[in-house]
CSV table of C-alpha atoms and ligand atoms in Angstrom, one decimal:
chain,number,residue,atom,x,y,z
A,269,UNK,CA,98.7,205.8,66.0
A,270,UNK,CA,100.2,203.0,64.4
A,271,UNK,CA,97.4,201.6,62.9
A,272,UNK,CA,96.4,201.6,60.0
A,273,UNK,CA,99.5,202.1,58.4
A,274,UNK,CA,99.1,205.2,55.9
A,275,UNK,CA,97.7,202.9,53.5
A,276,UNK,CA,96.2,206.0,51.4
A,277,UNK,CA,100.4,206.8,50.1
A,278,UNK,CA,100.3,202.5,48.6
A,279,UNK,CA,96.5,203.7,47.3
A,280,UNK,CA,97.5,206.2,44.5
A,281,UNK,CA,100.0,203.7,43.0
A,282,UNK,CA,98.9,200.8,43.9
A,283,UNK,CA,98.9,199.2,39.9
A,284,UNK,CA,102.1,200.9,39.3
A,285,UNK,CA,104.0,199.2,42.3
A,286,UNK,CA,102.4,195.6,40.6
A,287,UNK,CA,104.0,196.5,37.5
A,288,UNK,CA,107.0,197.8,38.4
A,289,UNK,CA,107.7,194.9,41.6
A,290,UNK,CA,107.3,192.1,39.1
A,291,UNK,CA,108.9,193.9,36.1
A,292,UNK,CA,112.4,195.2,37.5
A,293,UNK,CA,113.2,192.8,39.5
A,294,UNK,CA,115.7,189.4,38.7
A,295,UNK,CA,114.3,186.4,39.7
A,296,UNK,CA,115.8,183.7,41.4
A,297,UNK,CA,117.5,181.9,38.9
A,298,UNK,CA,115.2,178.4,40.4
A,299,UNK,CA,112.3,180.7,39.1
A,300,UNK,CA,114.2,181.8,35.9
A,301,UNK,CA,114.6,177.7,34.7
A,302,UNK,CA,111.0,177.0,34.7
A,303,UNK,CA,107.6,178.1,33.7
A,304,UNK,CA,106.5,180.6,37.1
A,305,UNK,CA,102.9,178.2,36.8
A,306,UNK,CA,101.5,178.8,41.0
A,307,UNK,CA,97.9,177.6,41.4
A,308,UNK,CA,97.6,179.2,45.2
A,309,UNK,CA,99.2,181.9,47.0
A,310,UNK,CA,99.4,181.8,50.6
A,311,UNK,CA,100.3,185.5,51.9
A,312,UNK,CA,101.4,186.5,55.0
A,313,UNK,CA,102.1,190.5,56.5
A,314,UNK,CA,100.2,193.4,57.6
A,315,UNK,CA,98.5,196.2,55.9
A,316,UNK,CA,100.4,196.1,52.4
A,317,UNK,CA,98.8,192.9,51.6
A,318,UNK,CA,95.5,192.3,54.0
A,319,UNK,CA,92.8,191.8,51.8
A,320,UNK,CA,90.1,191.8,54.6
A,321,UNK,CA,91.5,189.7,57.7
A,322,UNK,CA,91.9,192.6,60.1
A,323,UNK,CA,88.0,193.9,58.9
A,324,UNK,CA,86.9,191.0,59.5
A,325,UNK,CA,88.3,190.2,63.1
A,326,UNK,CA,88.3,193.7,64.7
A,327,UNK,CA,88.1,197.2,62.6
A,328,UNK,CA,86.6,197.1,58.8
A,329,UNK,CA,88.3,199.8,56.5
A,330,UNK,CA,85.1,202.5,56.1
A,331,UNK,CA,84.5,204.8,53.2
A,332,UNK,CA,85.8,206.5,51.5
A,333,UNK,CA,88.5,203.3,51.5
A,334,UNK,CA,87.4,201.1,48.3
A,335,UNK,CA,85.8,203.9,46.5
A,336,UNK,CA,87.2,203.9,43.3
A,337,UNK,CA,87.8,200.1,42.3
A,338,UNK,CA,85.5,198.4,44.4
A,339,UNK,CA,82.7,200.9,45.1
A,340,UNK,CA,83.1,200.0,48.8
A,341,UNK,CA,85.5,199.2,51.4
A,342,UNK,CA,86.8,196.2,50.2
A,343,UNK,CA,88.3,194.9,53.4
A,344,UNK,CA,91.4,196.6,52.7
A,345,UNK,CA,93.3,199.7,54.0
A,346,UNK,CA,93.6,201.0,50.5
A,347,UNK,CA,91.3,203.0,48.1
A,348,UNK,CA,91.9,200.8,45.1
A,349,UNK,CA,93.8,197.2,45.0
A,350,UNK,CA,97.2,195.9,46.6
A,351,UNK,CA,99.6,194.5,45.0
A,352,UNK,CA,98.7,190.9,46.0
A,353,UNK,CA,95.7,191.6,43.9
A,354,UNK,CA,97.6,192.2,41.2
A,355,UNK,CA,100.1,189.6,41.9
A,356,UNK,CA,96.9,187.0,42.3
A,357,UNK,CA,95.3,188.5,38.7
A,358,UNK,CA,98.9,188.1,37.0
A,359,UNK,CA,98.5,184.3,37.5
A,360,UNK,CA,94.9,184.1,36.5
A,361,UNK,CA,94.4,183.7,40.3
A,362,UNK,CA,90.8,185.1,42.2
A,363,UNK,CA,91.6,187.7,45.3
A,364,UNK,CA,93.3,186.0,47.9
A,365,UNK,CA,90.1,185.5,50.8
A,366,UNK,CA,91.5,186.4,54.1
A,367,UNK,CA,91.8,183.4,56.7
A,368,UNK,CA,89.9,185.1,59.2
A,369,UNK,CA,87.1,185.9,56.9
A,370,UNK,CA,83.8,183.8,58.4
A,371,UNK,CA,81.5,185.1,55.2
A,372,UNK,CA,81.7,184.5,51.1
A,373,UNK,CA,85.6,183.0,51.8
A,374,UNK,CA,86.6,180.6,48.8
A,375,UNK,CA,89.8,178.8,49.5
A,376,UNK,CA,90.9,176.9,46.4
A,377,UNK,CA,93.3,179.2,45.1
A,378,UNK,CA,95.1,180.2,48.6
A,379,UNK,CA,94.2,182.5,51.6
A,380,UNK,CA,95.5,185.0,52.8
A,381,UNK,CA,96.8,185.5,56.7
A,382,UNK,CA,97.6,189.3,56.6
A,383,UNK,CA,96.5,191.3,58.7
A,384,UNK,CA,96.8,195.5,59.1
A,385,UNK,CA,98.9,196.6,61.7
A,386,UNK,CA,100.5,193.0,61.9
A,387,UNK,CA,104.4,192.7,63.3
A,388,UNK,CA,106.9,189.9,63.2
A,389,UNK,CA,107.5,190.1,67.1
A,390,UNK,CA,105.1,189.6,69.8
A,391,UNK,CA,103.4,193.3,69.4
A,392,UNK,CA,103.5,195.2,72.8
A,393,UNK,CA,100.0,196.8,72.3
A,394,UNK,CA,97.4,195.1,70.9
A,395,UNK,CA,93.8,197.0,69.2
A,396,UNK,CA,91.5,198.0,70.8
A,397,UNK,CA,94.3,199.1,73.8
A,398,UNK,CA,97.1,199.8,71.9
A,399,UNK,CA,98.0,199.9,67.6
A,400,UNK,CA,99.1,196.5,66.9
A,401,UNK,CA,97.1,193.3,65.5
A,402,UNK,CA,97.1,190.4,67.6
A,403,UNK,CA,98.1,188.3,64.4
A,404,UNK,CA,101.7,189.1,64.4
A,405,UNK,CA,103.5,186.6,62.1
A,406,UNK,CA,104.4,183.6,64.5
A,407,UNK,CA,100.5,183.5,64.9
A,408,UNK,CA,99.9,183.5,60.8
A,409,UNK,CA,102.6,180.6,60.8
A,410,UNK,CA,100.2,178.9,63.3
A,411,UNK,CA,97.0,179.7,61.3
A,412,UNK,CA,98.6,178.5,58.1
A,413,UNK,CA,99.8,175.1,59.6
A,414,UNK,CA,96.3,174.5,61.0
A,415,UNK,CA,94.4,176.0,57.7
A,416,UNK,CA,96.8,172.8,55.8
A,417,UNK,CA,95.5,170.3,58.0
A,418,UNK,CA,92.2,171.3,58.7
A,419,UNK,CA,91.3,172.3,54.8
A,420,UNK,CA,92.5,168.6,53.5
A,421,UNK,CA,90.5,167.3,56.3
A,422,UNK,CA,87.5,169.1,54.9
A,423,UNK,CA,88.3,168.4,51.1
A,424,UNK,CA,88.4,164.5,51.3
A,425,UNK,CA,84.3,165.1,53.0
A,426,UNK,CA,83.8,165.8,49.7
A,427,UNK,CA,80.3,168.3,48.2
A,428,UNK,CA,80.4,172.2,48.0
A,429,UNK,CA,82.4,172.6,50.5
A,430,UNK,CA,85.6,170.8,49.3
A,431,UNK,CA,85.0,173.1,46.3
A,432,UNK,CA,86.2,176.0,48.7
A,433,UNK,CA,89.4,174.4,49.4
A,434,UNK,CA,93.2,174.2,48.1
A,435,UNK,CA,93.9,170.8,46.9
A,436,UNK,CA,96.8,169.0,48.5
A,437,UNK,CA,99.6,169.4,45.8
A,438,UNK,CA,98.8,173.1,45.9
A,439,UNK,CA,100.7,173.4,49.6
A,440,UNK,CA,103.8,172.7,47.4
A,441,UNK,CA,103.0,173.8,44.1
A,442,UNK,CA,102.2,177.9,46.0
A,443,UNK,CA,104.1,180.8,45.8
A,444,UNK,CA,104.2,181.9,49.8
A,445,UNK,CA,104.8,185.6,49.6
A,446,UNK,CA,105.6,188.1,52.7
A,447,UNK,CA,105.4,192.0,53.3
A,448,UNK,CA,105.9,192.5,56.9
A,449,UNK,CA,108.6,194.3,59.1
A,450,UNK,CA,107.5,197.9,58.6
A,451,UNK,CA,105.0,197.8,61.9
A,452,UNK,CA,107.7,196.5,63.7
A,453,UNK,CA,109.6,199.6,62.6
A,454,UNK,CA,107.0,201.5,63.8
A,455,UNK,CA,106.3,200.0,66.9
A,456,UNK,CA,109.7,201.2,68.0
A,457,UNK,CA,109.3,204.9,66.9
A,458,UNK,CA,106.2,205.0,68.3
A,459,UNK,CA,107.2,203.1,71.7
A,460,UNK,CA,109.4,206.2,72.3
A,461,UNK,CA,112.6,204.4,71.6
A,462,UNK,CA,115.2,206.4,69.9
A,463,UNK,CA,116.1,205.9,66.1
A,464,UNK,CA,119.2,204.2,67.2
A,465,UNK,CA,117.6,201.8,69.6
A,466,UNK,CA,114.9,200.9,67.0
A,467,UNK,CA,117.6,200.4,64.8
A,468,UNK,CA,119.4,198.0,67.4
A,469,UNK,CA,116.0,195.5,67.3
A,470,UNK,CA,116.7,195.1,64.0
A,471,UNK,CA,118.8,191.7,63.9
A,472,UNK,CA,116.3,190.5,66.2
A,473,UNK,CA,113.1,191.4,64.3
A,474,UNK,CA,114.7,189.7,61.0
A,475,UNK,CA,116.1,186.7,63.0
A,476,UNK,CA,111.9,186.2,63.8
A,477,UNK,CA,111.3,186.2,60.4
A,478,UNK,CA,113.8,183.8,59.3
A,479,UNK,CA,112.4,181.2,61.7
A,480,UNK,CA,109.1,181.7,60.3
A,481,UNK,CA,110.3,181.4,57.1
A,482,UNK,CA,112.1,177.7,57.4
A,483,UNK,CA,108.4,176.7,59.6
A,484,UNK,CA,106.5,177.3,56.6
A,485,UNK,CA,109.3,175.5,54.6
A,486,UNK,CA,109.2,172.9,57.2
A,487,UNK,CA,105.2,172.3,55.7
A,488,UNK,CA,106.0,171.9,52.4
A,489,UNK,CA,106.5,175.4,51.2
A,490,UNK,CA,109.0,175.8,48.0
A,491,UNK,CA,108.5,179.3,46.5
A,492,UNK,CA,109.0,182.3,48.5
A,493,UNK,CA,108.5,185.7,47.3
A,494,UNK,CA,109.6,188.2,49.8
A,495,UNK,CA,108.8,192.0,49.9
A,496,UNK,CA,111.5,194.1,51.7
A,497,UNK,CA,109.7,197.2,53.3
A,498,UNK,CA,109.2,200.3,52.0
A,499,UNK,CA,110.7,203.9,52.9
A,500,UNK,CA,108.7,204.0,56.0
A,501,UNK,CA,110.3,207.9,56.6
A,502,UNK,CA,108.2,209.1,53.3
A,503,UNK,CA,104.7,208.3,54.9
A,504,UNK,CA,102.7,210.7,56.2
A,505,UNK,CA,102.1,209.2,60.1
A,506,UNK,CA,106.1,209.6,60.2
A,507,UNK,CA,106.1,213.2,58.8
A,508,UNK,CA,103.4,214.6,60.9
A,509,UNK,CA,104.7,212.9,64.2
A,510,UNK,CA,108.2,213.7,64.1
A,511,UNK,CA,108.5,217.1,63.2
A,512,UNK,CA,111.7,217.4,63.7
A,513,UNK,CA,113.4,214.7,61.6
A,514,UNK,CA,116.1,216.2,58.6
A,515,UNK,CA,114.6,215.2,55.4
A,516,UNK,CA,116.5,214.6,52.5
A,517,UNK,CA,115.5,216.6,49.2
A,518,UNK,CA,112.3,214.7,48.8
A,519,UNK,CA,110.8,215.1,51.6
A,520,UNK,CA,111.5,211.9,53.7
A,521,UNK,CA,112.9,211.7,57.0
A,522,UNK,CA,116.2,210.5,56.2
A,523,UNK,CA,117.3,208.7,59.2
A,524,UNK,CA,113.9,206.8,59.3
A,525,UNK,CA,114.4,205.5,55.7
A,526,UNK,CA,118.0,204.8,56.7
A,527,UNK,CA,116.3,202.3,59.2
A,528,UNK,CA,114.2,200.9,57.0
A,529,UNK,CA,117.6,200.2,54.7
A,530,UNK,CA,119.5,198.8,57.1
A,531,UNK,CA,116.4,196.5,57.7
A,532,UNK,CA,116.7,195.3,54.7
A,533,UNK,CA,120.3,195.2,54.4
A,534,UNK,CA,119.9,192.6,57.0
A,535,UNK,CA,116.8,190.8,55.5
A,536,UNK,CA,118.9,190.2,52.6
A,537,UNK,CA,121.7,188.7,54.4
A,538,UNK,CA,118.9,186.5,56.0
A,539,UNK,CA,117.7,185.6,52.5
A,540,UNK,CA,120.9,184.6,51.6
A,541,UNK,CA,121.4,182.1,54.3
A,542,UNK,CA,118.0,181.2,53.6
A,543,UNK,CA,118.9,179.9,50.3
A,544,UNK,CA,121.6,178.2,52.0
A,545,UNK,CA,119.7,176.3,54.9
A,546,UNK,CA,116.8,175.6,52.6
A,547,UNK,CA,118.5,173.6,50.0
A,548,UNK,CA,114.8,172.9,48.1
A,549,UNK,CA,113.8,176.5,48.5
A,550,UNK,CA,113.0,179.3,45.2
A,551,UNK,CA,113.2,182.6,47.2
A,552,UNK,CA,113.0,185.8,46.1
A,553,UNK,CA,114.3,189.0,47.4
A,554,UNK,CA,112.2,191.9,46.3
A,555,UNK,CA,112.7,195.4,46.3
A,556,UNK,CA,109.8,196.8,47.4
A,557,UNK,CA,112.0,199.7,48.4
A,558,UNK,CA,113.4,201.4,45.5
A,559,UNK,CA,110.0,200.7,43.4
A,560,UNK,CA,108.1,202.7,46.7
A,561,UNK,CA,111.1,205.3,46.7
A,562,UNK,CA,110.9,206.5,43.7
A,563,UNK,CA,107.4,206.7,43.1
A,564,UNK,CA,108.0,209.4,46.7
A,565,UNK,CA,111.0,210.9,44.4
A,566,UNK,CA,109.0,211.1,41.2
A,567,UNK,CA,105.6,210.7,41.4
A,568,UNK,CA,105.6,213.0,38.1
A,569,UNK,CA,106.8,210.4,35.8
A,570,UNK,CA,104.1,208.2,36.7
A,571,UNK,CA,101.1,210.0,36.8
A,572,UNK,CA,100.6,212.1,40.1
B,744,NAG,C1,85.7,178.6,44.4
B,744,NAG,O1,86.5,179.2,43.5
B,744,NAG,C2,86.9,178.4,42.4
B,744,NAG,C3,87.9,179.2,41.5
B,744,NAG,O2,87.5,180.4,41.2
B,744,NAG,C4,85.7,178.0,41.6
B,744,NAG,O3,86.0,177.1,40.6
B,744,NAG,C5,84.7,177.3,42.6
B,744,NAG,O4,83.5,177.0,41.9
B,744,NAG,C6,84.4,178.2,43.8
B,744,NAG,N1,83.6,177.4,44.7
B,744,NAG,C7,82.3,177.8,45.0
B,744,NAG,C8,81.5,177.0,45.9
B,744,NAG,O5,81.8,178.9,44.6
B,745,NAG,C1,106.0,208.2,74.9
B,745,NAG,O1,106.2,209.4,75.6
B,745,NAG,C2,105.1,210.3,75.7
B,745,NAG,C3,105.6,211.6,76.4
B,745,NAG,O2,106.4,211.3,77.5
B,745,NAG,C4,104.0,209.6,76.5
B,745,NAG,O3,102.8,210.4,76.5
B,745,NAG,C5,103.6,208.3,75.8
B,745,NAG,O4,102.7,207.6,76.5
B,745,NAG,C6,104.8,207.4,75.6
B,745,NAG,N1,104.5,206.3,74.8
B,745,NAG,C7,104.9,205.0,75.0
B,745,NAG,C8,104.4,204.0,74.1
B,745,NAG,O5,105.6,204.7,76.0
B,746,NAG,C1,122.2,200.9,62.3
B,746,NAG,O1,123.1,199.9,62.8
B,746,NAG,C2,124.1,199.6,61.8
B,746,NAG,C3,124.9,198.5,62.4
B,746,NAG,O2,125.4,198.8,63.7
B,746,NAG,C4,124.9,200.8,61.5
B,746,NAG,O3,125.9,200.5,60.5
B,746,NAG,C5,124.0,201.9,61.0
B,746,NAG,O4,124.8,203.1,60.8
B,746,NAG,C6,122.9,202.2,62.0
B,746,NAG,N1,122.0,203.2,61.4
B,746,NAG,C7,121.5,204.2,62.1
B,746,NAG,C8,120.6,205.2,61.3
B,746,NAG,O5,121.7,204.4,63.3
């Protein structure tokens, strides 16, 4: 049931939610001093941002996903592009290739280690048993620090296939960017915990993050661009599986969204100590949120 996330809602305004994540929000003022110039992006999360790992390791996206931009399922859980796409085409950047991805993969301008249905803690049910990828986030941190090492190893070989890989100054040179947490949401109001005892993992579940976070630091990484999760009580697989939840005057369940904002109340503060602990660090806080929220609240004013 939790899997795939209700991908078709991030579909319809996919470009929009490019535009408006990169546009309204304040960079870090480390960003704001210099040129944003990132020749890789190395993403990590679930089915906001997977760009083919979880087709290619267990269940492919089938039509009608992919129908309008790409004229097939693309590997992602999403008729047209995500916004990694669009964050990838905004720096001149090819489509992120997903880690897993054994076929066509070309490395040299980052990879990406999302998957669909990915958490940041140890996932209690994993596909095909239970709704959860495998790949939660301490096992992309592990993929990524193996992808460095093996990668270089296959660069200084030389011929085509050093071609496909990052170069070594791109590890530091990257923007690393993040959209994961709202599975782990899930995972809780589908694991029949109440809203208040999901709400209690919530420390926990951004305390996992953090430490994943200073790991990939730990490798090199300088840039951080970091998605807060979206208004999990406007999607549909929320709506139609907990009938009973008061919705505000949109439509969303309100004490699900209320979660998701106390999530990121706390992901904030972790950001904030972040910058502290990780003294080299640019990171960036994005508000995936509001941009999601009111495309639910007005979907009017931008096209629907
Ligand atoms: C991989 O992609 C880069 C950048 O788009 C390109 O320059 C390179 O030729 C590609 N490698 C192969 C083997 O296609
Ligand atoms: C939640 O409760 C329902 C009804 O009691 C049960 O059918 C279902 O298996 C439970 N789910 C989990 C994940 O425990
Ligand atoms: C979640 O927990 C925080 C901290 O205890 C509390 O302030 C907030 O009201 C809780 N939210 C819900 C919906 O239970």
């Amino acid at each position: 049931m939790e899997f795939p996330n209700p991908a078709k809602l991030h579909n319809q305004h996919v470009s929009l939610f490019a535009i408006l994540s990169i546009a309204t929000i304040v960079p870090n003022p480390a960003f704001a001093t210099k040129e944003c110039v990132f020749p890789a992006i190395f993403n990590f999360g679930d089915s906001n941002s997977d760009t083919g790992g979880l087709a290619a390791s267990l269940i492919a996206p089938t039509p009608p996903y992919g129908e309008t931009y790409f004229h097939r399922p693309a590997g992602r859980f999403s008729d047209g592009r995500l916004v990694i796409d669009f964050i990838a085409k905004s720096f001149g950047l090819p489509y992120l290739s997903a880690y897993l991805d054994s076929l066509g993969t070309n490395f040299s301008h980052g990879a990406n280690f999302a998957t669909s249905a990915s958490t940041i803690r140890l996932p209690t049910s994993i596909i095909p048993q239970g709704g959860f990828s495998p790949f939660y986030l301490d096992i992309q941190y592990t993929q990524f620090r193996d992808f460095k090492s093996r990668t270089q190893f296959i660069r200084h070989q030389g011929g085509v296939f050093a071609s496909l890989m990052p170069k070594e100054e791109y590890f530091d040179k990257a923007l690393y960017t993040f959209d994961i947490g709202q599975n782990d949401l899930g995972a809780g109001f589908f694991g029949n915990l109440t809203v208040q005892q999901v709400n209690a993992t919530v420390p926990d579940i951004v305390n996992a993050f953090s430490k994943n976070i200073k790991d990939i630091y730990d490798l090199g990484a300088r840039s951080f661009w970091i998605h807060n999760t979206g208004p999990i009580g406007c999607l549909p697989y929320i709506l139609a599986n907990f009938l009973s939840a008061e919705r505000d005057a949109y439509g969303c369940a309100k004490t699900y969204n209320d979660i998701a904002q106390y999530f990121n109340h706390k992901l904030k503060e972790v950001v904030v100590q972040l910058r502290k602990d990780l003294p080299l660090a640019a990171i960036t806080y994005v508000d995936i949120y509001s941009v999601k929220y009111s495309l639910f609240s007005h979907p009017k004013k931008y096209g629907e």
